[in-house]
Amino acid sequence: MKKLTLQGRRILLLLHIIFAAIMLGVQAVFIILALTASVTSDSTVLHACYSIMHLLASSSVRASTIGVTVTGIMLSVMTSWKLFRYNWIIAKEVLTLLYIGVGIVGLYEWTLKGIEPTAQAGLGAWQTSGFTVNHSLLWIGIAVQTVSLIVMYILSIWKPGGERRSYRKPLKEVKQT
């Protein structure tokens, strides 16, 4: 694979950071909306929270996750970082898969399951079968995504764990006399 020029690497890194910032912003909005849905005494607000979260789950979450994944893979493959050379990159890849699973599948489904009960029953949705469980699963998903995103930021900044053993240069063998 062809290596990136310095300018190309900077542009790709900028795009990667922009997509990661969008992910962080969307997480903050999800926390605010889920918290608002948990404490509101207005049925219109409850329904609006679920509708907005569902809109975000089907648009911004998907776009930013795809963008950060594609740019991250390109940065790994087209630079000296490589996909499996460093432990911190492998950890970010695993966390990204978790984030994708929870975001694209979980948050989408949990918000979708909250729209109809809130539209039909309003605040009475809390008494409908499964709504509280669904809301709890939504909160768990938001928490998992938030923690994984924060850990990915930490890994990107501190890069702990170093290079994997299979990529290290072998030590020169000492000649015995």
PDB file of C-alpha atoms in Angstrom:
ATOM      1  CA  MET A   1       0.000   0.000   0.000  1.00  0.00           C
ATOM      2  CA  LYS A   2       1.275   3.434  -0.908  1.00  0.00           C
ATOM      3  CA  LYS A   3       2.361   5.643   2.003  1.00  0.00           C
ATOM      4  CA  LEU A   4       0.622   8.962   2.530  1.00  0.00           C
ATOM      5  CA  THR A   5       2.380  12.255   2.026  1.00  0.00           C
ATOM      6  CA  LEU A   6       2.602  14.515   5.063  1.00  0.00           C
ATOM      7  CA  GLN A   7      -0.217  16.687   3.693  1.00  0.00           C
ATOM      8  CA  GLY A   8      -2.365  13.634   2.909  1.00  0.00           C
ATOM      9  CA  ARG A   9      -1.784  12.240   6.392  1.00  0.00           C
ATOM     10  CA  ARG A  10      -2.752  15.562   7.975  1.00  0.00           C
ATOM     11  CA  ILE A  11      -5.958  15.790   5.929  1.00  0.00           C
ATOM     12  CA  LEU A  12      -6.923  12.215   6.785  1.00  0.00           C
ATOM     13  CA  LEU A  13      -6.114  12.789  10.462  1.00  0.00           C
ATOM     14  CA  LEU A  14      -8.200  15.983  10.433  1.00  0.00           C
ATOM     15  CA  LEU A  15     -11.175  14.081   8.979  1.00  0.00           C
ATOM     16  CA  HIS A  16     -10.686  11.334  11.582  1.00  0.00           C
ATOM     17  CA  ILE A  17     -10.687  13.900  14.401  1.00  0.00           C
ATOM     18  CA  ILE A  18     -13.772  15.664  12.991  1.00  0.00           C
ATOM     19  CA  PHE A  19     -15.723  12.382  12.850  1.00  0.00           C
ATOM     20  CA  ALA A  20     -14.559  11.514  16.391  1.00  0.00           C
ATOM     21  CA  ALA A  21     -15.694  14.950  17.599  1.00  0.00           C
ATOM     22  CA  ILE A  22     -19.114  14.381  16.022  1.00  0.00           C
ATOM     23  CA  MET A  23     -19.304  11.039  17.845  1.00  0.00           C
ATOM     24  CA  LEU A  24     -18.500  12.746  21.153  1.00  0.00           C
ATOM     25  CA  GLY A  25     -21.074  15.478  20.529  1.00  0.00           C
ATOM     26  CA  VAL A  26     -23.772  12.968  19.652  1.00  0.00           C
ATOM     27  CA  GLN A  27     -22.970  11.032  22.851  1.00  0.00           C
ATOM     28  CA  ALA A  28     -23.468  14.202  24.894  1.00  0.00           C
ATOM     29  CA  VAL A  29     -26.812  14.826  23.185  1.00  0.00           C
ATOM     30  CA  PHE A  30     -27.905  11.217  23.832  1.00  0.00           C
ATOM     31  CA  ILE A  31     -27.094  11.579  27.536  1.00  0.00           C
ATOM     32  CA  ILE A  32     -29.043  14.841  27.768  1.00  0.00           C
ATOM     33  CA  LEU A  33     -32.062  13.453  25.883  1.00  0.00           C
ATOM     34  CA  ALA A  34     -32.153  10.166  27.823  1.00  0.00           C
ATOM     35  CA  LEU A  35     -31.874  12.050  31.104  1.00  0.00           C
ATOM     36  CA  THR A  36     -34.650  14.424  30.024  1.00  0.00           C
ATOM     37  CA  ALA A  37     -36.837  11.468  28.999  1.00  0.00           C
ATOM     38  CA  SER A  38     -36.220   9.873  32.393  1.00  0.00           C
ATOM     39  CA  VAL A  39     -37.387  12.869  34.440  1.00  0.00           C
ATOM     40  CA  THR A  40     -39.922  14.748  32.299  1.00  0.00           C
ATOM     41  CA  SER A  41     -43.546  15.141  33.314  1.00  0.00           C
ATOM     42  CA  ASP A  42     -44.571  16.257  29.811  1.00  0.00           C
ATOM     43  CA  SER A  43     -45.663  13.564  27.345  1.00  0.00           C
ATOM     44  CA  THR A  44     -44.722  15.729  24.352  1.00  0.00           C
ATOM     45  CA  VAL A  45     -41.164  16.116  25.665  1.00  0.00           C
ATOM     46  CA  LEU A  46     -40.911  12.358  26.294  1.00  0.00           C
ATOM     47  CA  HIS A  47     -41.974  11.567  22.727  1.00  0.00           C
ATOM     48  CA  ALA A  48     -39.702  14.283  21.310  1.00  0.00           C
ATOM     49  CA  CYS A  49     -36.700  12.874  23.200  1.00  0.00           C
ATOM     50  CA  TYR A  50     -37.230   9.409  21.729  1.00  0.00           C
ATOM     51  CA  SER A  51     -37.899  10.803  18.249  1.00  0.00           C
ATOM     52  CA  ILE A  52     -34.716  12.900  18.286  1.00  0.00           C
ATOM     53  CA  MET A  53     -32.618  10.025  19.675  1.00  0.00           C
ATOM     54  CA  HIS A  54     -33.960   7.769  16.937  1.00  0.00           C
ATOM     55  CA  LEU A  55     -33.175  10.371  14.280  1.00  0.00           C
ATOM     56  CA  LEU A  56     -29.612  10.665  15.618  1.00  0.00           C
ATOM     57  CA  ALA A  57     -29.226   6.869  15.813  1.00  0.00           C
ATOM     58  CA  SER A  58     -30.249   6.533  12.176  1.00  0.00           C
ATOM     59  CA  SER A  59     -28.139   9.427  10.888  1.00  0.00           C
ATOM     60  CA  SER A  60     -25.331  11.071  12.867  1.00  0.00           C
ATOM     61  CA  VAL A  61     -24.346   7.966  14.829  1.00  0.00           C
ATOM     62  CA  ARG A  62     -24.066   5.917  11.652  1.00  0.00           C
ATOM     63  CA  ALA A  63     -22.315   8.577   9.569  1.00  0.00           C
ATOM     64  CA  SER A  64     -19.755   9.486  12.223  1.00  0.00           C
ATOM     65  CA  THR A  65     -19.075   5.841  13.103  1.00  0.00           C
ATOM     66  CA  ILE A  66     -18.545   4.911   9.457  1.00  0.00           C
ATOM     67  CA  GLY A  67     -16.403   8.016   8.912  1.00  0.00           C
ATOM     68  CA  VAL A  68     -14.167   7.423  11.915  1.00  0.00           C
ATOM     69  CA  THR A  69     -13.818   3.718  11.075  1.00  0.00           C
ATOM     70  CA  VAL A  70     -12.896   4.290   7.425  1.00  0.00           C
ATOM     71  CA  THR A  71     -10.434   7.091   8.192  1.00  0.00           C
ATOM     72  CA  GLY A  72      -8.948   5.087  11.067  1.00  0.00           C
ATOM     73  CA  ILE A  73      -8.365   2.056   8.852  1.00  0.00           C
ATOM     74  CA  MET A  74      -6.871   4.257   6.134  1.00  0.00           C
ATOM     75  CA  LEU A  75      -4.549   5.926   8.655  1.00  0.00           C
ATOM     76  CA  SER A  76      -3.436   2.541   9.968  1.00  0.00           C
ATOM     77  CA  VAL A  77      -2.865   0.919   6.598  1.00  0.00           C
ATOM     78  CA  MET A  78      -1.303   3.915   4.859  1.00  0.00           C
ATOM     79  CA  THR A  79       1.112   4.902   7.650  1.00  0.00           C
ATOM     80  CA  SER A  80       3.673   3.123   9.800  1.00  0.00           C
ATOM     81  CA  TRP A  81       1.037   2.456  12.485  1.00  0.00           C
ATOM     82  CA  LYS A  82      -0.444  -0.580  10.668  1.00  0.00           C
ATOM     83  CA  LEU A  83      -3.643  -2.366  11.766  1.00  0.00           C
ATOM     84  CA  PHE A  84      -2.135  -4.865  14.211  1.00  0.00           C
ATOM     85  CA  ARG A  85       1.304  -3.464  15.040  1.00  0.00           C
ATOM     86  CA  TYR A  86       0.437  -1.755  18.333  1.00  0.00           C
ATOM     87  CA  ASN A  87      -1.655  -3.011  21.236  1.00  0.00           C
ATOM     88  CA  TRP A  88      -3.452   0.320  21.626  1.00  0.00           C
ATOM     89  CA  ILE A  89      -4.613   0.214  17.997  1.00  0.00           C
ATOM     90  CA  ILE A  90      -5.985  -3.310  18.466  1.00  0.00           C
ATOM     91  CA  ALA A  91      -7.806  -2.143  21.620  1.00  0.00           C
ATOM     92  CA  LYS A  92      -9.311   0.777  19.662  1.00  0.00           C
ATOM     93  CA  GLU A  93     -10.428  -1.621  16.929  1.00  0.00           C
ATOM     94  CA  VAL A  94     -12.216  -3.840  19.475  1.00  0.00           C
ATOM     95  CA  LEU A  95     -13.838  -0.819  21.135  1.00  0.00           C
ATOM     96  CA  THR A  96     -14.891   0.491  17.720  1.00  0.00           C
ATOM     97  CA  LEU A  97     -16.627  -2.815  16.962  1.00  0.00           C
ATOM     98  CA  LEU A  98     -18.410  -2.587  20.316  1.00  0.00           C
ATOM     99  CA  TYR A  99     -19.388   1.026  19.588  1.00  0.00           C
ATOM    100  CA  ILE A 100     -20.702   0.041  16.147  1.00  0.00           C
ATOM    101  CA  GLY A 101     -22.749  -2.834  17.549  1.00  0.00           C
ATOM    102  CA  VAL A 102     -24.309  -0.809  20.332  1.00  0.00           C
ATOM    103  CA  GLY A 103     -24.835   2.300  18.212  1.00  0.00           C
ATOM    104  CA  ILE A 104     -26.021   1.043  14.881  1.00  0.00           C
ATOM    105  CA  VAL A 105     -28.042  -1.893  16.196  1.00  0.00           C
ATOM    106  CA  GLY A 106     -28.814  -1.227  19.867  1.00  0.00           C
ATOM    107  CA  LEU A 107     -29.540   2.485  20.054  1.00  0.00           C
ATOM    108  CA  TYR A 108     -31.488   2.368  16.812  1.00  0.00           C
ATOM    109  CA  GLU A 109     -33.747  -0.459  18.034  1.00  0.00           C
ATOM    110  CA  TRP A 110     -34.191   0.839  21.593  1.00  0.00           C
ATOM    111  CA  THR A 111     -35.163   4.320  20.418  1.00  0.00           C
ATOM    112  CA  LEU A 112     -37.477   2.870  17.767  1.00  0.00           C
ATOM    113  CA  LYS A 113     -39.216   0.758  20.437  1.00  0.00           C
ATOM    114  CA  GLY A 114     -39.765   3.907  22.498  1.00  0.00           C
ATOM    115  CA  ILE A 115     -41.363   6.043  19.799  1.00  0.00           C
ATOM    116  CA  GLU A 116     -44.697   4.223  19.439  1.00  0.00           C
ATOM    117  CA  PRO A 117     -45.516   3.864  23.167  1.00  0.00           C
ATOM    118  CA  THR A 118     -44.663   7.517  23.820  1.00  0.00           C
ATOM    119  CA  ALA A 119     -46.794   8.639  20.849  1.00  0.00           C
ATOM    120  CA  GLN A 120     -49.801   6.541  21.876  1.00  0.00           C
ATOM    121  CA  ALA A 121     -49.690   6.556  25.666  1.00  0.00           C
ATOM    122  CA  GLY A 122     -47.610   9.648  26.448  1.00  0.00           C
ATOM    123  CA  LEU A 123     -46.412   9.438  30.042  1.00  0.00           C
ATOM    124  CA  GLY A 124     -48.495   6.289  30.363  1.00  0.00           C
ATOM    125  CA  ALA A 125     -45.775   4.596  28.306  1.00  0.00           C
ATOM    126  CA  TRP A 126     -43.957   3.988  31.580  1.00  0.00           C
ATOM    127  CA  GLN A 127     -46.780   1.584  32.509  1.00  0.00           C
ATOM    128  CA  THR A 128     -46.792  -0.267  29.170  1.00  0.00           C
ATOM    129  CA  SER A 129     -45.173  -3.655  28.969  1.00  0.00           C
ATOM    130  CA  GLY A 130     -41.442  -3.507  28.375  1.00  0.00           C
ATOM    131  CA  PHE A 131     -41.040   0.277  28.113  1.00  0.00           C
ATOM    132  CA  THR A 132     -39.059   0.602  31.356  1.00  0.00           C
ATOM    133  CA  VAL A 133     -36.848  -2.345  30.402  1.00  0.00           C
ATOM    134  CA  ASN A 134     -36.290  -0.818  26.961  1.00  0.00           C
ATOM    135  CA  HIS A 135     -35.411   2.545  28.541  1.00  0.00           C
ATOM    136  CA  SER A 136     -32.964   0.793  30.891  1.00  0.00           C
ATOM    137  CA  LEU A 137     -31.336  -0.998  27.945  1.00  0.00           C
ATOM    138  CA  LEU A 138     -31.058   2.361  26.176  1.00  0.00           C
ATOM    139  CA  TRP A 139     -29.253   3.799  29.212  1.00  0.00           C
ATOM    140  CA  ILE A 140     -26.906   0.794  29.361  1.00  0.00           C
ATOM    141  CA  GLY A 141     -26.135   1.216  25.662  1.00  0.00           C
ATOM    142  CA  ILE A 142     -25.442   4.918  26.109  1.00  0.00           C
ATOM    143  CA  ALA A 143     -23.150   4.165  29.057  1.00  0.00           C
ATOM    144  CA  VAL A 144     -21.248   1.454  27.142  1.00  0.00           C
ATOM    145  CA  GLN A 145     -20.798   3.758  24.162  1.00  0.00           C
ATOM    146  CA  THR A 146     -19.694   6.678  26.310  1.00  0.00           C
ATOM    147  CA  VAL A 147     -17.120   4.629  28.222  1.00  0.00           C
ATOM    148  CA  SER A 148     -15.773   3.010  25.047  1.00  0.00           C
ATOM    149  CA  LEU A 149     -15.515   6.405  23.337  1.00  0.00           C
ATOM    150  CA  ILE A 150     -13.658   7.946  26.295  1.00  0.00           C
ATOM    151  CA  VAL A 151     -11.272   4.971  26.410  1.00  0.00           C
ATOM    152  CA  MET A 152     -10.651   5.330  22.646  1.00  0.00           C
ATOM    153  CA  TYR A 153      -9.750   8.994  23.181  1.00  0.00           C
ATOM    154  CA  ILE A 154      -7.391   8.034  26.028  1.00  0.00           C
ATOM    155  CA  LEU A 155      -5.750   5.323  23.903  1.00  0.00           C
ATOM    156  CA  SER A 156      -5.287   7.785  21.038  1.00  0.00           C
ATOM    157  CA  ILE A 157      -3.568  10.318  23.254  1.00  0.00           C
ATOM    158  CA  TRP A 158      -1.377   8.132  25.505  1.00  0.00           C
ATOM    159  CA  LYS A 159      -0.844   5.154  23.157  1.00  0.00           C
ATOM    160  CA  PRO A 160      -0.114   2.664  25.973  1.00  0.00           C
ATOM    161  CA  GLY A 161       1.032  -0.913  25.543  1.00  0.00           C
ATOM    162  CA  GLY A 162       3.689  -0.339  22.953  1.00  0.00           C
ATOM    163  CA  GLU A 163       4.481  -2.401  19.923  1.00  0.00           C
ATOM    164  CA  ARG A 164       3.415  -6.033  19.705  1.00  0.00           C
ATOM    165  CA  ARG A 165       6.197  -8.572  20.156  1.00  0.00           C
ATOM    166  CA  SER A 166       5.870  -9.992  16.635  1.00  0.00           C
ATOM    167  CA  TYR A 167       6.632  -6.540  15.155  1.00  0.00           C
ATOM    168  CA  ARG A 168       9.677  -5.783  17.297  1.00  0.00           C
ATOM    169  CA  LYS A 169      13.057  -5.984  15.682  1.00  0.00           C
ATOM    170  CA  PRO A 170      14.923  -9.083  16.841  1.00  0.00           C
ATOM    171  CA  LEU A 171      17.851  -8.612  19.159  1.00  0.00           C
ATOM    172  CA  LYS A 172      21.220  -9.332  17.622  1.00  0.00           C
ATOM    173  CA  GLU A 173      22.461 -12.643  18.784  1.00  0.00           C
ATOM    174  CA  VAL A 174      25.600 -12.457  20.837  1.00  0.00           C
ATOM    175  CA  LYS A 175      28.394 -14.577  19.428  1.00  0.00           C
ATOM    176  CA  GLN A 176      29.734 -17.055  21.878  1.00  0.00           C
ATOM    177  CA  THR A 177      33.470 -17.685  21.857  1.00  0.00           C
TER     178      THR A 177
END
